[in-house]
PDB file of C-alpha atoms in Angstrom:
ATOM      1  CA  MET A  12      39.430 140.733  63.436  1.00  0.00           C
ATOM      2  CA  LEU A  13      42.258 138.814  65.126  1.00  0.00           C
ATOM      3  CA  ALA A  14      44.690 141.176  63.410  1.00  0.00           C
ATOM      4  CA  ALA A  15      42.761 144.116  64.886  1.00  0.00           C
ATOM      5  CA  VAL A  16      43.086 142.586  68.364  1.00  0.00           C
ATOM      6  CA  ARG A  17      46.842 142.216  67.934  1.00  0.00           C
ATOM      7  CA  ALA A  18      47.293 145.709  66.507  1.00  0.00           C
ATOM      8  CA  ALA A  19      45.352 147.378  69.330  1.00  0.00           C
ATOM      9  CA  ALA A  20      47.239 145.376  71.962  1.00  0.00           C
ATOM     10  CA  GLN A  21      50.595 146.302  70.420  1.00  0.00           C
ATOM     11  CA  ARG A  22      49.625 149.986  70.576  1.00  0.00           C
ATOM     12  CA  GLY A  23      48.736 149.588  74.253  1.00  0.00           C
ATOM     13  CA  GLU A  24      45.027 150.178  73.562  1.00  0.00           C
ATOM     14  CA  HIS A  25      43.936 147.250  75.699  1.00  0.00           C
ATOM     15  CA  ASP A  26      40.315 148.335  76.105  1.00  0.00           C
ATOM     16  CA  LEU A  27      39.917 148.520  72.335  1.00  0.00           C
ATOM     17  CA  ALA A  28      41.702 145.189  71.936  1.00  0.00           C
ATOM     18  CA  LEU A  29      39.332 143.649  74.476  1.00  0.00           C
ATOM     19  CA  ARG A  30      36.275 144.939  72.621  1.00  0.00           C
ATOM     20  CA  HIS A  31      37.598 143.483  69.368  1.00  0.00           C
ATOM     21  CA  TRP A  32      38.349 140.156  71.047  1.00  0.00           C
ATOM     22  CA  SER A  33      34.940 139.977  72.737  1.00  0.00           C
ATOM     23  CA  GLU A  34      33.253 140.438  69.368  1.00  0.00           C
ATOM     24  CA  LEU A  35      35.592 137.913  67.784  1.00  0.00           C
ATOM     25  CA  SER A  36      34.965 135.301  70.484  1.00  0.00           C
ATOM     26  CA  ASP A  37      31.213 135.619  69.930  1.00  0.00           C
ATOM     27  CA  HIS A  38      31.462 134.963  66.190  1.00  0.00           C
ATOM     28  CA  ALA A  39      34.648 132.895  65.846  1.00  0.00           C
ATOM     29  CA  PRO A  40      35.215 131.116  69.179  1.00  0.00           C
ATOM     30  CA  HIS A  41      38.117 129.056  67.796  1.00  0.00           C
ATOM     31  CA  ALA A  42      40.221 132.086  66.813  1.00  0.00           C
ATOM     32  CA  LEU A  43      42.977 132.303  69.424  1.00  0.00           C
ATOM     33  CA  ALA A  44      44.773 135.493  70.400  1.00  0.00           C
ATOM     34  CA  ASP A  45      48.253 135.248  71.896  1.00  0.00           C
ATOM     35  CA  PRO A  46      48.487 134.253  75.593  1.00  0.00           C
ATOM     36  CA  ALA A  47      50.062 137.529  76.746  1.00  0.00           C
ATOM     37  CA  THR A  48      47.148 139.543  75.365  1.00  0.00           C
ATOM     38  CA  LEU A  49      44.558 137.115  76.714  1.00  0.00           C
ATOM     39  CA  LEU A  50      46.066 137.173  80.201  1.00  0.00           C
ATOM     40  CA  ARG A  51      45.948 140.960  80.151  1.00  0.00           C
ATOM     41  CA  PHE A  52      42.225 140.766  79.342  1.00  0.00           C
ATOM     42  CA  VAL A  53      41.352 138.587  82.342  1.00  0.00           C
ATOM     43  CA  PRO A  54      41.706 141.223  85.121  1.00  0.00           C
ATOM     44  CA  LEU A  55      39.750 143.704  82.984  1.00  0.00           C
ATOM     45  CA  LEU A  56      36.930 141.209  82.548  1.00  0.00           C
ATOM     46  CA  LEU A  57      36.923 140.240  86.221  1.00  0.00           C
ATOM     47  CA  ALA A  58      36.748 143.904  87.200  1.00  0.00           C
ATOM     48  CA  GLU A  59      33.557 144.095  85.114  1.00  0.00           C
ATOM     49  CA  ASN A  60      32.266 140.820  86.636  1.00  0.00           C
ATOM     50  CA  GLN A  61      32.419 139.049  83.261  1.00  0.00           C
ATOM     51  CA  ARG A  62      33.583 135.781  84.768  1.00  0.00           C
ATOM     52  CA  GLU A  63      32.487 133.504  81.916  1.00  0.00           C
ATOM     53  CA  ARG A  64      34.329 135.548  79.315  1.00  0.00           C
ATOM     54  CA  ALA A  65      37.367 135.736  81.601  1.00  0.00           C
ATOM     55  CA  ALA A  66      37.331 131.937  81.838  1.00  0.00           C
ATOM     56  CA  LEU A  67      37.137 131.738  78.037  1.00  0.00           C
ATOM     57  CA  ALA A  68      40.202 133.963  77.721  1.00  0.00           C
ATOM     58  CA  LEU A  69      42.087 131.654  80.080  1.00  0.00           C
ATOM     59  CA  ARG A  70      41.033 128.565  78.128  1.00  0.00           C
ATOM     60  CA  HIS A  71      42.289 130.170  74.930  1.00  0.00           C
ATOM     61  CA  ALA A  72      45.569 131.176  76.595  1.00  0.00           C
ATOM     62  CA  VAL A  73      46.422 127.586  77.583  1.00  0.00           C
ATOM     63  CA  ASP A  74      44.945 125.941  74.484  1.00  0.00           C
ATOM     64  CA  PRO A  75      47.580 123.621  72.925  1.00  0.00           C
ATOM     65  CA  GLY A  76      46.358 124.769  69.518  1.00  0.00           C
ATOM     66  CA  ASN A  77      47.376 128.368  70.144  1.00  0.00           C
ATOM     67  CA  ASP A  78      49.950 129.440  67.556  1.00  0.00           C
ATOM     68  CA  THR A  79      51.881 131.257  70.292  1.00  0.00           C
ATOM     69  CA  ALA A  80      52.903 128.792  72.995  1.00  0.00           C
ATOM     70  CA  ILE A  81      52.325 129.975  76.537  1.00  0.00           C
ATOM     71  CA  THR A  82      55.543 130.591  78.481  1.00  0.00           C
ATOM     72  CA  PRO A  83      56.160 129.127  81.956  1.00  0.00           C
ATOM     73  CA  GLY A  84      55.742 132.566  83.528  1.00  0.00           C
ATOM     74  CA  GLN A  85      52.470 133.099  81.695  1.00  0.00           C
ATOM     75  CA  ALA A  86      51.362 129.619  82.736  1.00  0.00           C
ATOM     76  CA  LEU A  87      51.916 130.529  86.392  1.00  0.00           C
ATOM     77  CA  ARG A  88      49.833 133.659  85.933  1.00  0.00           C
ATOM     78  CA  ALA A  89      47.121 131.673  84.135  1.00  0.00           C
ATOM     79  CA  PHE A  90      47.064 129.150  86.974  1.00  0.00           C
ATOM     80  CA  GLU A  91      46.645 131.862  89.598  1.00  0.00           C
ATOM     81  CA  LEU A  92      43.757 133.428  87.685  1.00  0.00           C
ATOM     82  CA  ALA A  93      42.096 130.162  86.662  1.00  0.00           C
ATOM     83  CA  ARG A  94      42.059 128.205  89.902  1.00  0.00           C
ATOM     84  CA  GLU A  95      38.906 129.986  91.078  1.00  0.00           C
ATOM     85  CA  LEU A  96      37.309 130.184  87.629  1.00  0.00           C
ATOM     86  CA  ASP A  97      38.076 126.929  85.835  1.00  0.00           C
ATOM     87  CA  PRO A  98      39.965 124.133  87.653  1.00  0.00           C
ATOM     88  CA  ALA A  99      40.594 122.220  84.420  1.00  0.00           C
ATOM     89  CA  VAL A 100      42.332 125.241  82.901  1.00  0.00           C
ATOM     90  CA  ALA A 101      44.279 125.726  86.130  1.00  0.00           C
ATOM     91  CA  ALA A 102      45.447 122.113  85.901  1.00  0.00           C
ATOM     92  CA  ARG A 103      46.609 122.550  82.308  1.00  0.00           C
ATOM     93  CA  ALA A 104      48.455 125.761  83.211  1.00  0.00           C
ATOM     94  CA  ALA A 105      50.065 124.054  86.199  1.00  0.00           C
ATOM     95  CA  HIS A 106      51.327 121.175  84.043  1.00  0.00           C
ATOM     96  CA  ARG A 107      52.768 123.649  81.544  1.00  0.00           C
ATOM     97  CA  ALA A 108      54.607 125.520  84.289  1.00  0.00           C
ATOM     98  CA  LEU A 109      55.915 122.277  85.783  1.00  0.00           C
ATOM     99  CA  ALA A 110      57.424 121.358  82.411  1.00  0.00           C
ATOM    100  CA  SER A 111      59.926 124.195  82.794  1.00  0.00           C
ATOM    101  CA  PRO A 112      63.280 123.082  84.255  1.00  0.00           C
ATOM    102  CA  ASP A 113      63.828 126.611  85.582  1.00  0.00           C
ATOM    103  CA  LEU A 114      60.750 126.680  87.817  1.00  0.00           C
ATOM    104  CA  HIS A 115      61.576 127.597  91.413  1.00  0.00           C
ATOM    105  CA  GLU A 116      61.412 124.531  93.659  1.00  0.00           C
ATOM    106  CA  ALA A 117      58.988 126.147  96.112  1.00  0.00           C
ATOM    107  CA  LYS A 118      56.563 126.955  93.303  1.00  0.00           C
ATOM    108  CA  ARG A 119      57.058 123.489  91.823  1.00  0.00           C
ATOM    109  CA  ALA A 120      56.133 121.917  95.156  1.00  0.00           C
ATOM    110  CA  LYS A 121      53.018 124.077  95.505  1.00  0.00           C
ATOM    111  CA  LEU A 122      51.840 123.310  91.987  1.00  0.00           C
ATOM    112  CA  SER A 123      52.439 119.589  92.416  1.00  0.00           C
ATOM    113  CA  SER A 124      50.557 119.639  95.700  1.00  0.00           C
ATOM    114  CA  TRP A 125      47.611 121.434  94.109  1.00  0.00           C
ATOM    115  CA  ILE A 126      47.483 118.950  91.229  1.00  0.00           C
ATOM    116  CA  ASP A 127      47.526 116.024  93.669  1.00  0.00           C
ATOM    117  CA  GLU A 128      44.672 117.553  95.664  1.00  0.00           C
ATOM    118  CA  HIS A 129      42.614 118.350  92.564  1.00  0.00           C
ATOM    119  CA  ALA A 130      43.192 115.272  90.461  1.00  0.00           C
ATOM    120  CA  GLY A 131      39.621 115.422  89.189  1.00  0.00           C
ATOM    121  CA  ALA A 132      40.294 118.717  87.453  1.00  0.00           C
ATOM    122  CA  ALA A 133      43.351 117.291  85.716  1.00  0.00           C
ATOM    123  CA  ALA A 134      41.427 114.191  84.649  1.00  0.00           C
ATOM    124  CA  ALA A 135      38.756 116.391  83.086  1.00  0.00           C
ATOM    125  CA  LEU A 136      41.310 117.583  80.533  1.00  0.00           C
ATOM    126  CA  ALA A 137      41.646 114.183  78.902  1.00  0.00           C
ATOM    127  CA  ALA A 138      38.341 112.513  79.680  1.00  0.00           C
ATOM    128  CA  PRO A 139      36.069 112.180  76.615  1.00  0.00           C
ATOM    129  CA  PRO A 140      32.458 113.258  77.016  1.00  0.00           C
ATOM    130  CA  PRO A 141      30.261 110.376  78.172  1.00  0.00           C
ATOM    131  CA  VAL A 142      28.006 108.714  75.616  1.00  0.00           C
ATOM    132  CA  PRO A 143      24.432 108.878  76.869  1.00  0.00           C
ATOM    133  CA  ALA A 144      22.766 105.488  77.127  1.00  0.00           C
ATOM    134  CA  GLU A 145      19.310 105.032  75.705  1.00  0.00           C
ATOM    135  CA  SER A 146      16.799 104.727  78.473  1.00  0.00           C
ATOM    136  CA  SER A 147      13.112 105.239  78.924  1.00  0.00           C
ATOM    137  CA  THR A 148      13.576 106.549  82.432  1.00  0.00           C
ATOM    138  CA  PRO A 149      14.935 110.016  83.140  1.00  0.00           C
ATOM    139  CA  PRO A 150      18.476 110.137  84.498  1.00  0.00           C
ATOM    140  CA  PRO A 151      18.816 110.610  88.243  1.00  0.00           C
ATOM    141  CA  VAL A 152      19.505 114.081  89.516  1.00  0.00           C
ATOM    142  CA  PRO A 153      23.224 114.254  90.322  1.00  0.00           C
ATOM    143  CA  PRO A 154      24.222 115.307  93.829  1.00  0.00           C
ATOM    144  CA  ALA A 155      25.524 118.805  94.358  1.00  0.00           C
ATOM    145  CA  PRO A 156      29.249 118.897  93.576  1.00  0.00           C
ATOM    146  CA  ALA A 157      31.649 119.260  96.436  1.00  0.00           C
ATOM    147  CA  PRO A 158      33.572 122.523  96.589  1.00  0.00           C
ATOM    148  CA  VAL A 159      36.676 122.354  94.439  1.00  0.00           C
ATOM    149  CA  PHE A 160      38.697 124.678  96.659  1.00  0.00           C
ATOM    150  CA  GLY A 161      38.879 124.208 100.388  1.00  0.00           C
ATOM    151  CA  ALA A 162      40.299 126.530 102.985  1.00  0.00           C
ATOM    152  CA  ASP A 163      43.640 124.758 102.737  1.00  0.00           C
ATOM    153  CA  GLY A 164      43.649 124.462  98.955  1.00  0.00           C
ATOM    154  CA  ALA A 165      44.798 127.947  98.034  1.00  0.00           C
ATOM    155  CA  VAL A 166      48.069 128.223  96.178  1.00  0.00           C
ATOM    156  CA  GLU A 167      49.366 131.742  95.718  1.00  0.00           C
ATOM    157  CA  LEU A 168      51.652 132.231  92.723  1.00  0.00           C
ATOM    158  CA  ALA A 169      50.949 135.874  91.986  1.00  0.00           C
ATOM    159  CA  ARG A 170      53.678 138.202  90.744  1.00  0.00           C
ATOM    160  CA  PHE A 171      54.146 139.748  94.185  1.00  0.00           C
ATOM    161  CA  ALA A 172      54.008 138.016  97.545  1.00  0.00           C
ATOM    162  CA  ARG A 173      52.725 141.122  99.308  1.00  0.00           C
ATOM    163  CA  ALA A 174      52.035 144.819  98.849  1.00  0.00           C
ATOM    164  CA  LYS A 175      54.062 147.459 100.676  1.00  0.00           C
ATOM    165  CA  LEU A 176      52.129 150.606  99.851  1.00  0.00           C
ATOM    166  CA  THR A 177      52.727 153.579 102.127  1.00  0.00           C
ATOM    167  CA  ALA A 178      49.602 155.494 103.108  1.00  0.00           C
ATOM    168  CA  ALA A 179      49.943 159.128 102.081  1.00  0.00           C
ATOM    169  CA  ARG A 180      47.866 162.282 101.671  1.00  0.00           C
ATOM    170  CA  PRO A 181      48.712 164.492  98.674  1.00  0.00           C
ATOM    171  CA  ILE A 182      49.306 168.146  99.508  1.00  0.00           C
ATOM    172  CA  GLY A 183      50.742 169.494  96.268  1.00  0.00           C
ATOM    173  CA  LEU A 184      51.792 168.547  92.763  1.00  0.00           C
ATOM    174  CA  ASP A 185      53.766 170.067  89.928  1.00  0.00           C
ATOM    175  CA  ALA A 186      55.479 169.016  86.716  1.00  0.00           C
ATOM    176  CA  GLU A 187      58.180 167.068  88.561  1.00  0.00           C
ATOM    177  CA  GLY A 188      56.247 165.152  91.179  1.00  0.00           C
ATOM    178  CA  LEU A 189      53.825 164.930  94.076  1.00  0.00           C
ATOM    179  CA  ARG A 190      54.270 166.259  97.617  1.00  0.00           C
ATOM    180  CA  VAL A 191      52.657 164.042 100.224  1.00  0.00           C
ATOM    181  CA  SER A 192      52.063 164.058 103.950  1.00  0.00           C
ATOM    182  CA  LEU A 193      52.958 160.806 105.701  1.00  0.00           C
ATOM    183  CA  GLU A 194      52.122 159.345 109.078  1.00  0.00           C
ATOM    184  CA  GLY A 195      53.550 161.379 111.934  1.00  0.00           C
ATOM    185  CA  GLY A 196      53.351 164.664 110.056  1.00  0.00           C
ATOM    186  CA  ARG A 197      56.373 163.958 107.867  1.00  0.00           C
ATOM    187  CA  GLU A 198      56.435 165.204 104.286  1.00  0.00           C
ATOM    188  CA  ALA A 199      57.967 163.546 101.249  1.00  0.00           C
ATOM    189  CA  ARG A 200      58.218 164.085  97.529  1.00  0.00           C
ATOM    190  CA  VAL A 201      57.411 161.436  94.935  1.00  0.00           C
ATOM    191  CA  ALA A 202      59.061 162.003  91.559  1.00  0.00           C
ATOM    192  CA  TRP A 203      56.826 161.165  88.605  1.00  0.00           C
ATOM    193  CA  SER A 204      59.788 159.536  86.887  1.00  0.00           C
ATOM    194  CA  ARG A 205      59.892 156.824  89.569  1.00  0.00           C
ATOM    195  CA  ILE A 206      56.289 155.696  89.067  1.00  0.00           C
ATOM    196  CA  GLN A 207      55.794 152.754  86.693  1.00  0.00           C
ATOM    197  CA  ALA A 208      52.036 152.259  87.011  1.00  0.00           C
ATOM    198  CA  VAL A 209      48.957 154.010  88.392  1.00  0.00           C
ATOM    199  CA  ALA A 210      46.140 151.809  89.708  1.00  0.00           C
ATOM    200  CA  VAL A 211      42.732 153.323  90.451  1.00  0.00           C
ATOM    201  CA  ALA A 212      39.639 151.540  91.773  1.00  0.00           C
ATOM    202  CA  ILE A 213      36.745 151.801  94.201  1.00  0.00           C
ATOM    203  CA  VAL A 214      37.050 149.440  97.183  1.00  0.00           C
ATOM    204  CA  ALA A 215      33.976 148.795  99.298  1.00  0.00           C
ATOM    205  CA  ASP A 216      35.376 147.419 102.556  1.00  0.00           C
ATOM    206  CA  LEU A 217      37.921 150.078 103.541  1.00  0.00           C
ATOM    207  CA  ALA A 218      35.413 152.270 105.377  1.00  0.00           C
ATOM    208  CA  ALA A 219      31.702 152.692 106.046  1.00  0.00           C
ATOM    209  CA  LYS A 220      31.360 154.065 102.509  1.00  0.00           C
ATOM    210  CA  PRO A 221      33.275 152.864  99.426  1.00  0.00           C
ATOM    211  CA  VAL A 222      36.672 154.500  98.984  1.00  0.00           C
ATOM    212  CA  LEU A 223      38.475 155.360  95.765  1.00  0.00           C
ATOM    213  CA  VAL A 224      42.058 154.139  95.947  1.00  0.00           C
ATOM    214  CA  ILE A 225      44.892 155.557  93.841  1.00  0.00           C
ATOM    215  CA  ASP A 226      48.080 153.491  94.021  1.00  0.00           C
ATOM    216  CA  LEU A 227      51.305 154.896  92.576  1.00  0.00           C
ATOM    217  CA  LEU A 228      53.470 151.830  91.951  1.00  0.00           C
ATOM    218  CA  ALA A 229      57.248 152.105  91.871  1.00  0.00           C
ATOM    219  CA  ASN A 230      58.283 148.591  90.785  1.00  0.00           C
ATOM    220  CA  TRP A 231      55.387 147.332  88.667  1.00  0.00           C
ATOM    221  CA  ASN A 232      57.740 146.361  85.836  1.00  0.00           C
ATOM    222  CA  ALA A 233      59.980 144.207  88.040  1.00  0.00           C
ATOM    223  CA  SER A 234      60.218 140.621  86.817  1.00  0.00           C
ATOM    224  CA  GLU A 235      61.229 139.295  90.240  1.00  0.00           C
ATOM    225  CA  ALA A 236      60.135 141.070  93.429  1.00  0.00           C
ATOM    226  CA  GLU A 237      58.710 139.899  96.735  1.00  0.00           C
ATOM    227  CA  GLU A 238      56.962 143.192  97.489  1.00  0.00           C
ATOM    228  CA  LEU A 239      54.997 145.572  95.312  1.00  0.00           C
ATOM    229  CA  LYS A 240      56.120 149.023  96.446  1.00  0.00           C
ATOM    230  CA  GLY A 241      54.584 152.453  96.149  1.00  0.00           C
ATOM    231  CA  ILE A 242      52.234 154.863  97.872  1.00  0.00           C
ATOM    232  CA  ARG A 243      48.474 154.687  98.373  1.00  0.00           C
ATOM    233  CA  LEU A 244      46.098 157.651  98.272  1.00  0.00           C
ATOM    234  CA  ARG A 245      42.532 157.343  99.591  1.00  0.00           C
ATOM    235  CA  SER A 246      39.596 159.486  98.539  1.00  0.00           C
ATOM    236  CA  ASP A 247      38.345 159.814 102.129  1.00  0.00           C
ATOM    237  CA  GLN A 248      41.534 161.611 103.171  1.00  0.00           C
ATOM    238  CA  PHE A 249      41.804 164.529 100.729  1.00  0.00           C
ATOM    239  CA  ASP A 250      39.839 166.716  98.321  1.00  0.00           C
ATOM    240  CA  PRO A 251      41.171 166.531  94.750  1.00  0.00           C
ATOM    241  CA  ARG A 252      39.531 169.856  93.873  1.00  0.00           C
ATOM    242  CA  ALA A 253      41.761 171.719  96.310  1.00  0.00           C
ATOM    243  CA  LEU A 254      44.796 169.886  94.962  1.00  0.00           C
ATOM    244  CA  LEU A 255      43.974 170.749  91.350  1.00  0.00           C
ATOM    245  CA  GLY A 256      42.581 174.209  92.052  1.00  0.00           C
ATOM    246  CA  ILE A 257      39.214 173.458  90.458  1.00  0.00           C
ATOM    247  CA  ASP A 258      35.548 173.364  91.439  1.00  0.00           C
ATOM    248  CA  GLY A 259      32.773 170.969  90.552  1.00  0.00           C
ATOM    249  CA  ASP A 260      31.932 167.330  91.061  1.00  0.00           C
ATOM    250  CA  PRO A 261      34.440 165.451  93.293  1.00  0.00           C
ATOM    251  CA  ARG A 262      34.184 162.273  91.219  1.00  0.00           C
ATOM    252  CA  ARG A 263      35.175 164.143  88.072  1.00  0.00           C
ATOM    253  CA  ALA A 264      37.985 165.780  90.007  1.00  0.00           C
ATOM    254  CA  PHE A 265      39.346 162.385  91.080  1.00  0.00           C
ATOM    255  CA  ALA A 266      39.183 161.227  87.462  1.00  0.00           C
ATOM    256  CA  ALA A 267      41.032 164.374  86.376  1.00  0.00           C
ATOM    257  CA  LEU A 268      43.679 163.815  89.057  1.00  0.00           C
ATOM    258  CA  ALA A 269      44.227 160.218  87.955  1.00  0.00           C
ATOM    259  CA  GLY A 270      44.503 161.350  84.348  1.00  0.00           C
ATOM    260  CA  ARG A 271      47.059 163.996  85.241  1.00  0.00           C
ATOM    261  CA  MET A 272      49.123 161.459  87.180  1.00  0.00           C
ATOM    262  CA  LEU A 273      49.066 159.028  84.278  1.00  0.00           C
ATOM    263  CA  GLN A 274      50.141 161.738  81.878  1.00  0.00           C
ATOM    264  CA  ALA A 275      52.943 162.919  84.166  1.00  0.00           C
ATOM    265  CA  THR A 276      54.299 159.461  84.977  1.00  0.00           C
ATOM    266  CA  CYS A 277      53.741 157.773  81.595  1.00  0.00           C
ATOM    267  CA  GLY A 278      52.938 154.774  83.800  1.00  0.00           C
ATOM    268  CA  GLN A 279      50.727 151.831  82.946  1.00  0.00           C
ATOM    269  CA  PRO A 280      47.066 152.492  83.795  1.00  0.00           C
ATOM    270  CA  LEU A 281      45.417 149.791  85.899  1.00  0.00           C
ATOM    271  CA  PRO A 282      43.058 147.967  85.619  1.00  0.00           C
ATOM    272  CA  SER A 283      42.781 149.601  82.165  1.00  0.00           C
ATOM    273  CA  ALA A 284      43.254 152.953  80.487  1.00  0.00           C
ATOM    274  CA  GLU A 285      39.535 153.704  80.643  1.00  0.00           C
ATOM    275  CA  GLN A 286      38.860 152.461  84.163  1.00  0.00           C
ATOM    276  CA  ALA A 287      41.871 154.273  85.591  1.00  0.00           C
ATOM    277  CA  VAL A 288      40.278 157.606  84.653  1.00  0.00           C
ATOM    278  CA  GLY A 289      36.748 156.749  85.749  1.00  0.00           C
ATOM    279  CA  ASP A 290      35.167 155.555  82.523  1.00  0.00           C
ATOM    280  CA  PRO A 291      33.947 153.961  84.739  1.00  0.00           C
ATOM    281  CA  PHE A 292      36.023 153.259  87.843  1.00  0.00           C
ATOM    282  CA  ALA A 293      36.373 149.539  88.554  1.00  0.00           C
ATOM    283  CA  ARG A 294      34.720 148.475  91.794  1.00  0.00           C
ATOM    284  CA  PHE A 295      35.735 145.671  94.170  1.00  0.00           C
ATOM    285  CA  ASP A 296      33.971 144.324  97.231  1.00  0.00           C
ATOM    286  CA  SER A 297      37.207 143.920  99.168  1.00  0.00           C
ATOM    287  CA  LEU A 298      40.752 145.225  99.239  1.00  0.00           C
ATOM    288  CA  ALA A 299      41.974 141.632  98.942  1.00  0.00           C
ATOM    289  CA  ASP A 300      40.080 141.169  95.661  1.00  0.00           C
ATOM    290  CA  TYR A 301      41.430 144.439  94.274  1.00  0.00           C
ATOM    291  CA  GLN A 302      45.010 143.619  95.186  1.00  0.00           C
ATOM    292  CA  ARG A 303      44.805 140.063  93.870  1.00  0.00           C
ATOM    293  CA  ILE A 304      43.107 140.882  90.570  1.00  0.00           C
ATOM    294  CA  VAL A 305      44.575 144.276  89.691  1.00  0.00           C
ATOM    295  CA  LEU A 306      47.878 144.436  91.567  1.00  0.00           C
ATOM    296  CA  GLU A 307      48.666 140.704  91.211  1.00  0.00           C
ATOM    297  CA  VAL A 308      49.475 140.445  94.915  1.00  0.00           C
ATOM    298  CA  ALA A 309      49.104 137.127  96.710  1.00  0.00           C
ATOM    299  CA  GLU A 310      48.144 138.497 100.120  1.00  0.00           C
TER     300      GLU A 310
END
């Protein structure tokens, strides 16, 4: 089954790979997929609110017994994802990243500061389980644990420091690209060839009713970039049926539009190939959650 996970991931069939891995983790919890594949699973699982399985994927990614050692860059990504799911895993990922001599000094300082502030999580990595003492009296009820993350404890080490996504309304599309209307009545053309990824999700806090967001991302594949750049389309600002020249259910029309954009751009579908075309659409309570989990943006 582990071979099936690897084969599906190599073909880019990440939803299928995730299904194989989920089944594998239920029956063979010690079988470890490679860190890159596991880290790709985590946003998909979080989008489906499968937090426990997402935490398991992170534990496997940083497991010292993994045949494929996690890289410093992957360790940074694991830390960012794990710090709100599993502090012990975040601590292990932070130590792995700090072991790299090429780590940027600002990131090194932030990681070191986080480890100092969360020493209990790091200690949990090495501490053996306590041996219960024989007693005729029941053990006392432990006090409620203090919050692990305070308001000042956040450390952002996402791929992008911020998102710079221009709001746009699509007014036409063809085989070469998309015509959009921008703020102030200006028009622009977005060439499909310049789009590296297409992210699609429902976000609840953008308006009185949930809004479907389609982000066309121009520099998703960049290894080093401060800003994630692209354009953002919102479902409350245009009718996809008019754009596609079709009738019927608007939700299906949005799914068809996303599918056409993915086909035209050959970009990476986000959060996954299935969710990007509404099977089903991923849903997030806030724009901040969507951008952090799917777009890997710190703020």
